[in-house]
Coordinates of C-alpha atoms and ligand atoms in Angstrom, one line a residue:
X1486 CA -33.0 52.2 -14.9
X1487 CA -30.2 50.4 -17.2
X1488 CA -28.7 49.1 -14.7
X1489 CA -31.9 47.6 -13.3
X1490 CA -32.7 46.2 -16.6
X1491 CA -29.4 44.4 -16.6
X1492 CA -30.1 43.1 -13.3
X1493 CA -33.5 41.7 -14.1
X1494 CA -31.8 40.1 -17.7
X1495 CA -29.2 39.1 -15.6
X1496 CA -31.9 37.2 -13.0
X1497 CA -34.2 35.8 -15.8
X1498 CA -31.1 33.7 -16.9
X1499 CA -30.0 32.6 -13.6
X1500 CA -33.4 31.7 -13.2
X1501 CA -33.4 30.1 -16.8
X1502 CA -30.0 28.2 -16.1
X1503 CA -31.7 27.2 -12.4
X1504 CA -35.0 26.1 -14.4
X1505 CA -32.6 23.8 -16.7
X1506 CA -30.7 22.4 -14.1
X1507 CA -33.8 21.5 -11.7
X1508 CA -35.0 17.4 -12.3
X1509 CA -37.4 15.4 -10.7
X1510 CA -37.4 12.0 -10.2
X1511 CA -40.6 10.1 -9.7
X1512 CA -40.3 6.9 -8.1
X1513 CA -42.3 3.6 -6.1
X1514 CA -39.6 2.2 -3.8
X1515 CA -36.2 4.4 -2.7
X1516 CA -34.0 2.9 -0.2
X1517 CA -32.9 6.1 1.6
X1518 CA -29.2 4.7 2.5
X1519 CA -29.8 5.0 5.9
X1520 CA -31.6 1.7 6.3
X1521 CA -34.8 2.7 6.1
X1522 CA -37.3 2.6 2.5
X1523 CA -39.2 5.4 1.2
X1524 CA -42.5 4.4 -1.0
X1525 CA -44.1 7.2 -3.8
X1526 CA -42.1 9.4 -3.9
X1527 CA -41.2 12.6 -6.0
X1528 CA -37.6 13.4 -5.4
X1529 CA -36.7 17.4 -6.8
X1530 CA -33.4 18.0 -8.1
X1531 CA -31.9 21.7 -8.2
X1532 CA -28.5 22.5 -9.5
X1533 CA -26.9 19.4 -8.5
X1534 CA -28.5 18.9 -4.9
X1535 CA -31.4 16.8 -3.6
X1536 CA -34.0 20.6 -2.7
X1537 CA -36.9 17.8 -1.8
X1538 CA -38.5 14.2 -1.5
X1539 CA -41.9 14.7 -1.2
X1540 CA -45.0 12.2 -1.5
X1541 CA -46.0 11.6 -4.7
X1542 CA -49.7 12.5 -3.7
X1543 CA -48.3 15.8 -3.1
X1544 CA -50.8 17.3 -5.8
X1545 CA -48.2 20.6 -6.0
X1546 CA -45.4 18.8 -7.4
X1547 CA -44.8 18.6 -11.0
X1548 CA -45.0 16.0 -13.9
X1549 CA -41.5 13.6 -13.5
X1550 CA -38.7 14.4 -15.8
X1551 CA -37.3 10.9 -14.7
X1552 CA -40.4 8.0 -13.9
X1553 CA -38.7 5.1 -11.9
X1554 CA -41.4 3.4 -10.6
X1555 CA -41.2 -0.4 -11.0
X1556 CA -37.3 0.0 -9.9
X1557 CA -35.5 0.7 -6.8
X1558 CA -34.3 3.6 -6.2
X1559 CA -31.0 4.8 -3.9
X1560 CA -28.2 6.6 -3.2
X1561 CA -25.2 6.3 -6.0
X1562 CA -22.9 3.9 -3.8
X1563 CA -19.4 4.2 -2.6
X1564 CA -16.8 2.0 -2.8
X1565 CA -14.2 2.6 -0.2
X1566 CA -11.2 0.7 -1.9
X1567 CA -10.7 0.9 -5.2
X1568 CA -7.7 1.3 -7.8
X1569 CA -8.9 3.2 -10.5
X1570 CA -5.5 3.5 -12.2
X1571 CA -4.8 0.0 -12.1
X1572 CA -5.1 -1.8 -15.3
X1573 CA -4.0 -4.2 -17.9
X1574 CA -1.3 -3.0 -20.5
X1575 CA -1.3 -3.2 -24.3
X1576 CA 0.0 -7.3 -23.9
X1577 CA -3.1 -8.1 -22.3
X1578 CA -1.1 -8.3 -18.5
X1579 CA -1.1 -6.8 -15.1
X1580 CA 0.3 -3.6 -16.0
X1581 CA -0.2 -2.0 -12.2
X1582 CA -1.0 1.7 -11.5
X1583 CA 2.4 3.5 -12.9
X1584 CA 1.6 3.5 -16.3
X1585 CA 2.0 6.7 -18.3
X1586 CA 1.1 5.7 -22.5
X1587 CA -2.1 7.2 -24.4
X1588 CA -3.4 3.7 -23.7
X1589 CA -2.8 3.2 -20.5
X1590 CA -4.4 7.2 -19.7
X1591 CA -7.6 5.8 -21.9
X1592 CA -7.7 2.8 -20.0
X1593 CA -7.9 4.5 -17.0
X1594 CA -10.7 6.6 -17.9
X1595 CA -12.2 3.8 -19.4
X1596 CA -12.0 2.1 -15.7
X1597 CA -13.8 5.5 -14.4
X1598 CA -16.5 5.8 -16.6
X1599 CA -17.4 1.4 -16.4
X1600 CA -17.4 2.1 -12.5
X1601 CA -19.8 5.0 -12.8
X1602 CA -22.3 2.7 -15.2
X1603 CA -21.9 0.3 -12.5
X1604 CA -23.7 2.3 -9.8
X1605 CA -20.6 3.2 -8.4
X1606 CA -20.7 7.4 -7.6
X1607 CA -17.3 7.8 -5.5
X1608 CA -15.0 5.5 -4.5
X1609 CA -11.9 6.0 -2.9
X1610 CA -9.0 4.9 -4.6
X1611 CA -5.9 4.1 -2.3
X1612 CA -3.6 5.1 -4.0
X1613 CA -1.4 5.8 -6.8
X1614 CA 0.0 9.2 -8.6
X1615 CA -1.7 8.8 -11.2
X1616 CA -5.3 8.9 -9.3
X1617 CA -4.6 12.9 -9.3
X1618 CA -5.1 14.0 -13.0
X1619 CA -7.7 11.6 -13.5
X1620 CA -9.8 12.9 -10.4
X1621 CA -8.9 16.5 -11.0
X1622 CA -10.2 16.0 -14.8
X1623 CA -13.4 13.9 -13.7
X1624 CA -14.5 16.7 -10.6
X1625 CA -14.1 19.3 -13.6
X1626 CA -16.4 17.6 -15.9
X1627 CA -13.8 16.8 -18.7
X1628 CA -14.9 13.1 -18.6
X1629 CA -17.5 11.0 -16.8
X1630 CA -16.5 9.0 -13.8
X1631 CA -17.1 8.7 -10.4
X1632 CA -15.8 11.3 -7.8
X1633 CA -12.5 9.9 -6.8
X1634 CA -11.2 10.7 -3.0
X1635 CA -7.2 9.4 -3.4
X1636 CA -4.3 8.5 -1.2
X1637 CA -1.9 9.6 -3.8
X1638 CA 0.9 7.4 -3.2
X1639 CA 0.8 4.7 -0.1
X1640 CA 3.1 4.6 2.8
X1641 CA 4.7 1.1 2.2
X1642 CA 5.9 -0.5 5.6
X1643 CA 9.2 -1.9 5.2
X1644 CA 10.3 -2.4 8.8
X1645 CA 13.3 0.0 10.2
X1646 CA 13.8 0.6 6.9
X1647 CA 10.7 2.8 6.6
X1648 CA 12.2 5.4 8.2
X1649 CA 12.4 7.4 11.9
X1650 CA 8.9 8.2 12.7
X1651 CA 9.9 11.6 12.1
X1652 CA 10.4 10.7 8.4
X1653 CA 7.1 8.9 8.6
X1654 CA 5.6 12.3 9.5
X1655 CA 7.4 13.9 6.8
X1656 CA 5.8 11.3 4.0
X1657 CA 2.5 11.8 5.3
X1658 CA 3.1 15.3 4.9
X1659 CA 4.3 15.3 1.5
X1660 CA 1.1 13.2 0.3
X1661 CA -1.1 15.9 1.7
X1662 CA 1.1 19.1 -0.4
X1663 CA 0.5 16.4 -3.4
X1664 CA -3.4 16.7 -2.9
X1665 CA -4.2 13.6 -0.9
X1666 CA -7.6 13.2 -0.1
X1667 CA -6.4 10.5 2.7
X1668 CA -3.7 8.5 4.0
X1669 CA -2.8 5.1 2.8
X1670 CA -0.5 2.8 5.0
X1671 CA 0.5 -0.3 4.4
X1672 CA 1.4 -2.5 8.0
X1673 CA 1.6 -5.9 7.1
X1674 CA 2.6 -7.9 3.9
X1675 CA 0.6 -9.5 1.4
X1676 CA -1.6 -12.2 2.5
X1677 CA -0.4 -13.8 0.0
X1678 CA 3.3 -13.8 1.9
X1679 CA 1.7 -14.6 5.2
X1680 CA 0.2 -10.9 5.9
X1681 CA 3.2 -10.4 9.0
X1682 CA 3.6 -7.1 10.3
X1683 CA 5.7 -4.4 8.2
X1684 CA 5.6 -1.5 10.9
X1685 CA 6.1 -1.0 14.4
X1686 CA 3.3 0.3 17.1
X1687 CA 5.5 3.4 16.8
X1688 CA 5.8 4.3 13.2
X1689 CA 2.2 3.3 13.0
X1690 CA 1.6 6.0 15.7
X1691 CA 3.0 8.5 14.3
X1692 CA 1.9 7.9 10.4
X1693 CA -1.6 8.0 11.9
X1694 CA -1.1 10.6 14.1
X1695 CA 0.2 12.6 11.6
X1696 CA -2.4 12.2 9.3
X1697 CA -4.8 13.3 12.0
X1698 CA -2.8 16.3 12.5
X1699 CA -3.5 17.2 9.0
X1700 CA -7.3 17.1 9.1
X1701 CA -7.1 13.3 7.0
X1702 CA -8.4 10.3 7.3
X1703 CA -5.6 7.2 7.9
X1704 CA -6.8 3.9 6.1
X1705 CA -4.4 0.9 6.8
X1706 CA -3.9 -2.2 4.8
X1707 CA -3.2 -4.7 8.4
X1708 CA -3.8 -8.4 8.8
X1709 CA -3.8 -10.5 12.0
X1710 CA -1.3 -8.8 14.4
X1711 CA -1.3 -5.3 12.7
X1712 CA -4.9 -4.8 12.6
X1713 CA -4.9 -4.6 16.5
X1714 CA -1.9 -2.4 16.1
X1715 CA -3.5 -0.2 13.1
X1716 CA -6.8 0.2 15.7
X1717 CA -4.8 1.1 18.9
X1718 CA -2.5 3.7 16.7
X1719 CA -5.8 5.4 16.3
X1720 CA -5.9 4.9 11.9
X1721 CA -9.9 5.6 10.6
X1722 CA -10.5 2.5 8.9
X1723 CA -8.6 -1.0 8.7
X1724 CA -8.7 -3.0 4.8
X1725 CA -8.6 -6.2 4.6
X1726 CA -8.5 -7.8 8.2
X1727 CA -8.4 -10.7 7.3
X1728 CA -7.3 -13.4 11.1
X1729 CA -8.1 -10.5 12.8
X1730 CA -9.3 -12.4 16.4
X1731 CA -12.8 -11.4 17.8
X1732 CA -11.4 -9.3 20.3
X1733 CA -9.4 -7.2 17.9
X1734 CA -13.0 -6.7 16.0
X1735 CA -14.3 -5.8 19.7
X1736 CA -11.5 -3.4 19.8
X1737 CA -12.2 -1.7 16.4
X1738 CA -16.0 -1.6 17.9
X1739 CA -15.2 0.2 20.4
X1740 CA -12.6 2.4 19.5
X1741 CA -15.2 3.5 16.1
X1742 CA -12.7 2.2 13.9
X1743 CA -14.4 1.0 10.2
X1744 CA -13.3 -2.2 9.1
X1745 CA -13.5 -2.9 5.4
X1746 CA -13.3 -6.2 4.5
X1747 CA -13.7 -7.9 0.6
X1748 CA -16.0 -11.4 0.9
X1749 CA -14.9 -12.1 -2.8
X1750 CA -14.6 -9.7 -5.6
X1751 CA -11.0 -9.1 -5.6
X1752 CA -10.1 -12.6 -5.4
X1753 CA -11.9 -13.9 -7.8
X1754 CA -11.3 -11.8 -10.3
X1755 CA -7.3 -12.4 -9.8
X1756 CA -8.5 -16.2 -10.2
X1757 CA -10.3 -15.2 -13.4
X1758 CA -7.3 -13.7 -14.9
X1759 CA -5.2 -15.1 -13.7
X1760 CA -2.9 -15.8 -16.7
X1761 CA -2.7 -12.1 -17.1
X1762 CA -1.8 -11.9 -13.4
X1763 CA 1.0 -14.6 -13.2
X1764 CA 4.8 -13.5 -13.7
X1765 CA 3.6 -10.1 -13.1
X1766 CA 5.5 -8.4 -10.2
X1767 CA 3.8 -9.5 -6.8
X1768 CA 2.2 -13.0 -8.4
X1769 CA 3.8 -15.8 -8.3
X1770 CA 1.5 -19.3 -9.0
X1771 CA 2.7 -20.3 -4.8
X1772 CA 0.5 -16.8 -4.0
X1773 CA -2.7 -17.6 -6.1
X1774 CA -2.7 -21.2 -4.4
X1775 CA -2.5 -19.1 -1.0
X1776 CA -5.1 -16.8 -2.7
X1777 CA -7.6 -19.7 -2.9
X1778 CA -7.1 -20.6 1.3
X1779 CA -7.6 -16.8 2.0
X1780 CA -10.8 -16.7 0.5
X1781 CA -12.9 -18.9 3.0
X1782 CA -10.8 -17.2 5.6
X1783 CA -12.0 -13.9 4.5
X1784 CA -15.5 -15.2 4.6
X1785 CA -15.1 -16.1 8.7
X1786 CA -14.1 -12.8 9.4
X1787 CA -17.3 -10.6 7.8
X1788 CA -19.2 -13.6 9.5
X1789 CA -17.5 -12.6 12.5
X1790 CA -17.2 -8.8 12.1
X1791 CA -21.1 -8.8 11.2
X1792 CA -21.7 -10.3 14.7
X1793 CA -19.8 -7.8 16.1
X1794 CA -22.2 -5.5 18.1
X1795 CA -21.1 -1.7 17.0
X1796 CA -18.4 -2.8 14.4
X1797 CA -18.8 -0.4 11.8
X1798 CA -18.5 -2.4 8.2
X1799 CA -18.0 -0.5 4.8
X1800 CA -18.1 -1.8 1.6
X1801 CA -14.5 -1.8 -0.5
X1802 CA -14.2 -3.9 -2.9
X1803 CA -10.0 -3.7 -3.1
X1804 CA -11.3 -3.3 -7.4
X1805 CA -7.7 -4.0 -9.6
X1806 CA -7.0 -4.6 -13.3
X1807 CA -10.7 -6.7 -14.3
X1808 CA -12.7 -5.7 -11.8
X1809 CA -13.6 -2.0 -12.6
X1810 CA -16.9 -1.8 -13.3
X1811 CA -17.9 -5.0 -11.5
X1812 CA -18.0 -3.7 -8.5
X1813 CA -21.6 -4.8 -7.4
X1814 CA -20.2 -8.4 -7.4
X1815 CA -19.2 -7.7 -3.9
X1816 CA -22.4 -7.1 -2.9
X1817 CA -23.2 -10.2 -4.0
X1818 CA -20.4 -12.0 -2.2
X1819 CA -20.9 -10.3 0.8
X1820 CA -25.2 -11.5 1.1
X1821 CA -24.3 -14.8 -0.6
X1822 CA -21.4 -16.1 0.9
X1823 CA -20.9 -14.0 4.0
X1824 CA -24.6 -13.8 5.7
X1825 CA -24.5 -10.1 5.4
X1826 CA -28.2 -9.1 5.2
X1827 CA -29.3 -6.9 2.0
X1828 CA -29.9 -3.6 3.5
X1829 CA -27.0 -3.4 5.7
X1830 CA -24.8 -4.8 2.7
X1831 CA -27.1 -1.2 1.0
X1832 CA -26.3 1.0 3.8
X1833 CA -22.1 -0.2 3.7
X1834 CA -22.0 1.8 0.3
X1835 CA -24.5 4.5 0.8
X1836 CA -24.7 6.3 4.7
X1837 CA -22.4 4.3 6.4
X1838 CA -19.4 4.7 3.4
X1839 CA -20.0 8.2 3.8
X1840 CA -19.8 8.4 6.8
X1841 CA -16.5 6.6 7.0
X1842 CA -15.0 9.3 4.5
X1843 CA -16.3 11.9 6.8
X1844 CA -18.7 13.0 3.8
X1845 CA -22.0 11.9 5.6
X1846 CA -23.6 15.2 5.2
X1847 CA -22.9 15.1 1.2
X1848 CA -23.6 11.6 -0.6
X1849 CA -24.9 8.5 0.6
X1850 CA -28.1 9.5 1.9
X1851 CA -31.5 10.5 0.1
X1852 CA -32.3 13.6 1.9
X1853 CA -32.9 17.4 0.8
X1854 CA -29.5 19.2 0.7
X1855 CA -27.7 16.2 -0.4
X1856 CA -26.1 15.5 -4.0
X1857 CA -27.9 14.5 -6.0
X1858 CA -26.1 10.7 -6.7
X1859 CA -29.3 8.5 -7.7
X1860 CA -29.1 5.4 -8.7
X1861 CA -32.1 2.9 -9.8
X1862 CA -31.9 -0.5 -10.5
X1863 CA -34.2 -3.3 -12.1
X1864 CA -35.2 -5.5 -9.6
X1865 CA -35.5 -5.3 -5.5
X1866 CA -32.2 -6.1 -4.4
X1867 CA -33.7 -6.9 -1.1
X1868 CA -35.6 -9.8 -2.7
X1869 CA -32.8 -10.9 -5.1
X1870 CA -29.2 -9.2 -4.4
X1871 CA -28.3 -9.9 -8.3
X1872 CA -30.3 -6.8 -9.1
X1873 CA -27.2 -5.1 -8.1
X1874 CA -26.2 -5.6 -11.6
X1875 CA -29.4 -4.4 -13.2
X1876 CA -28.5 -0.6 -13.1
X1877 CA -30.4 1.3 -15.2
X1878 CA -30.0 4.9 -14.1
X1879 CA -26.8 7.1 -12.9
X1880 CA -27.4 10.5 -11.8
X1881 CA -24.4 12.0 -9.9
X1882 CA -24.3 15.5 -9.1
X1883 CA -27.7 16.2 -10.7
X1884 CA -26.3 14.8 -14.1
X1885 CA -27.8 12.0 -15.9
X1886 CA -24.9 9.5 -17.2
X1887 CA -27.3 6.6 -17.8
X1888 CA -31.0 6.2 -18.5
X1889 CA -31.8 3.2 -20.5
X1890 CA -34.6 1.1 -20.5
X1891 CA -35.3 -1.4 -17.9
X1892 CA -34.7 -5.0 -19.0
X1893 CA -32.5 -3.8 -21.8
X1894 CA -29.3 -3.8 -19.8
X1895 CA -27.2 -7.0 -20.4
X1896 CA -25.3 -7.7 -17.4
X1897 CA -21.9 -5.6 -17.4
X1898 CA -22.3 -4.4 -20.7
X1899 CA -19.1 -3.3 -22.2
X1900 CA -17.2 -3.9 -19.4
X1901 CA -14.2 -6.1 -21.0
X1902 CA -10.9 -5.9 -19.1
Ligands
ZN944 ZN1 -5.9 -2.5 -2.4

């Protein structure tokens, strides 16, 4: 009999906790992720995880905890290429991603939580060291930020003197004991220094194939030449792309290779600030007047890839010192200045990002037995793609980070680099 009575106490609080932890979400327009738009709808939210979207007629579903009609409503999006770590040091410049003061650990949090207010519900952040403590402390729920997938630190091509593909194998092998969430490979230089190839068809083979071997993803930072070589090696997804010809685009089609490609974010914002850029290790003032010929060029190739029939396009914005938390901008490059359409620029942040992380049966999608990452913003950013800066709600994980009233949100607030 005791025993039964501390069984039922034991029940009544599960079921209080489960009672606490269960939301729901009324709402007149939700973009599923997937392309397609879902009108009145309740959507029920139980212990982190979409348990329904039903029709708001539905006379058996309860009052709303959260009413979002007048908004749009969708998944939280993804960014596929970020560097959350990357930020400007106490002087006001480019500080890169090795930093290790009080400042620069608050700065970096401070990049995580201005993503998450952004929309922004995971992002991939490829890659630096000190990704891992700030992931590990954001998936525990000691501070707010998006979920962070990381490449810990990249494999930097170097020619011959990247090693035997054997050693190749061993780096990749060393990222995974470190907790890498993918692999990171760098096979060409910066654009900025002509974007030539850095690895051979063989050390690319076996970096990828390694990664493989491992049960990870292999994302490759390749231009011109090297993206062909990046696609025929067998990597996941290629960054950048930028010259890559049509047929290497055809390639990456049909071998199911993503291509993520930035229309504008990253680039801009490195010609916003720049002063804090310049002198800094890696910009010199000859590679920001190269910065402002790669920018149409990067334009011709989403034109290009977005014509490609079965070329599978994910949104990364490439996000560095200035651009955390202005994420969304891309979007806005992306329908303004490279002809994507509005849903499909949706979808390259919500199903298909997940997809691409091999997390399409977790985020990315409004569906029962997904998490619950819901965003809402003010405005129809099928109408007007700026409303991607409007966002007035963040739930991720079934936790509300941001619920203020519509209209009340001045663009980017707080977000000063
Ligand atoms: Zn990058």
């Amino acid at each position: 009999m005791r025993n039964l009575l501390i069984a039922t106490a034991l029940w009544l609080l599960g079921a209080g906790i489960a009672t606490a932890q269960r939301a729901v979400i009324t709402a007149s327009v939700v973009l599923d992720g997937q392309g397609g738009t879902l009108r009145d709808t309740q959507i029920a939210v139980e212990n982190g995880k979409i348990v329904a979207v039903t029709a708001q007629a539905n006379s058996s579903a309860k009052a709303a905890d959260y009413d979002l009609r007048g908004l749009t409503v969708l998944p939280g999006w993804i960014d596929a290429h970020a560097h959350i770590t990357w930020l400007f040091g106490k002087d006001g410049k480019n500080a890169g991603m090795t930093g290790t003061t009080q400042e620069d650990a608050y700065q970096a949090a401070s990049n995580a939580w201005v993503t998450l207010m952004a929309g922004f519900t995971t992002i991939q952040s490829v890659g630096a060291v000190n990704d891992l403590p700030l992931r590990d402390a954001i998936a525990k729920g000691k501070i707010p930020g998006p979920r962070i997938l990381t490449a810990v630190e990249p494999l930097v091509g170097k020619g011959e003197a990247t090693g035997t593909p054997e050693e190749m194998r061993a780096f990749v092998r060393k990222q995974k004991e470190a907790g890498a969430d993918v692999i990171k490979i760098f096979a060409s230089q910066s654009i900025r220094q002509g974007g030539g190839m850095t690895l051979s068809q063989e050390q690319l083979n076996a970096a990828c194939d390694e990664a493989k071997k491992l049960g990870l993803r292999a994302v490759v930072h390749a231009y011109k030449d090297a993206v062909r070589a990046a696609t025929l090696a067998g990597c996941t997804q290629i960054e950048h792309g930028t010259l890559a010809t049509d047929d290497d685009l055809k390639l990456m089609a049909e071998r199911g290779t993503y291509l993520d490609p930035q229309c504008g974010l990253v680039i801009e914002n490195y010609l916003q600030y720049k002063e804090r850029y310049v002198g800094t290790p890696g910009y010199t003032e000859e590679g920001f007047a190269a910065m402002e010929k790669i920018l149409p060029m990067n334009h011709d190739l989403v034109r290009r890839a977005m014509k490609t029939a079965g070329l599978k396009v994910v949104f990364g914005t490439d996000a560095v010192a200035g651009a955390h938390g202005r994420n969304a901008e891309e979007f806005i490059d992306r329908v303004r200045d490279c002809g994507v359409e509005p849903m499909a620029a949706m979808v390259s942040a919500n199903a298909l990002g997940a997809e691409a992380m091999g997390l399409g049966k977790e985020i990315g999608t409004i569906a029962p037995g997904m998490q619950a990452d819901i965003i809402a913003l003010d405005g129809d950013p099928l109408q007007d793609i700026t409303a991607v800066r409007r966002v007035v709600f963040v739930m991720k994980g079934g936790v509300v980070y941001k619920n203020v009233a519509r209209g009340a949100v001045p663009e980017y607030a707080g977000v000063k680099p």
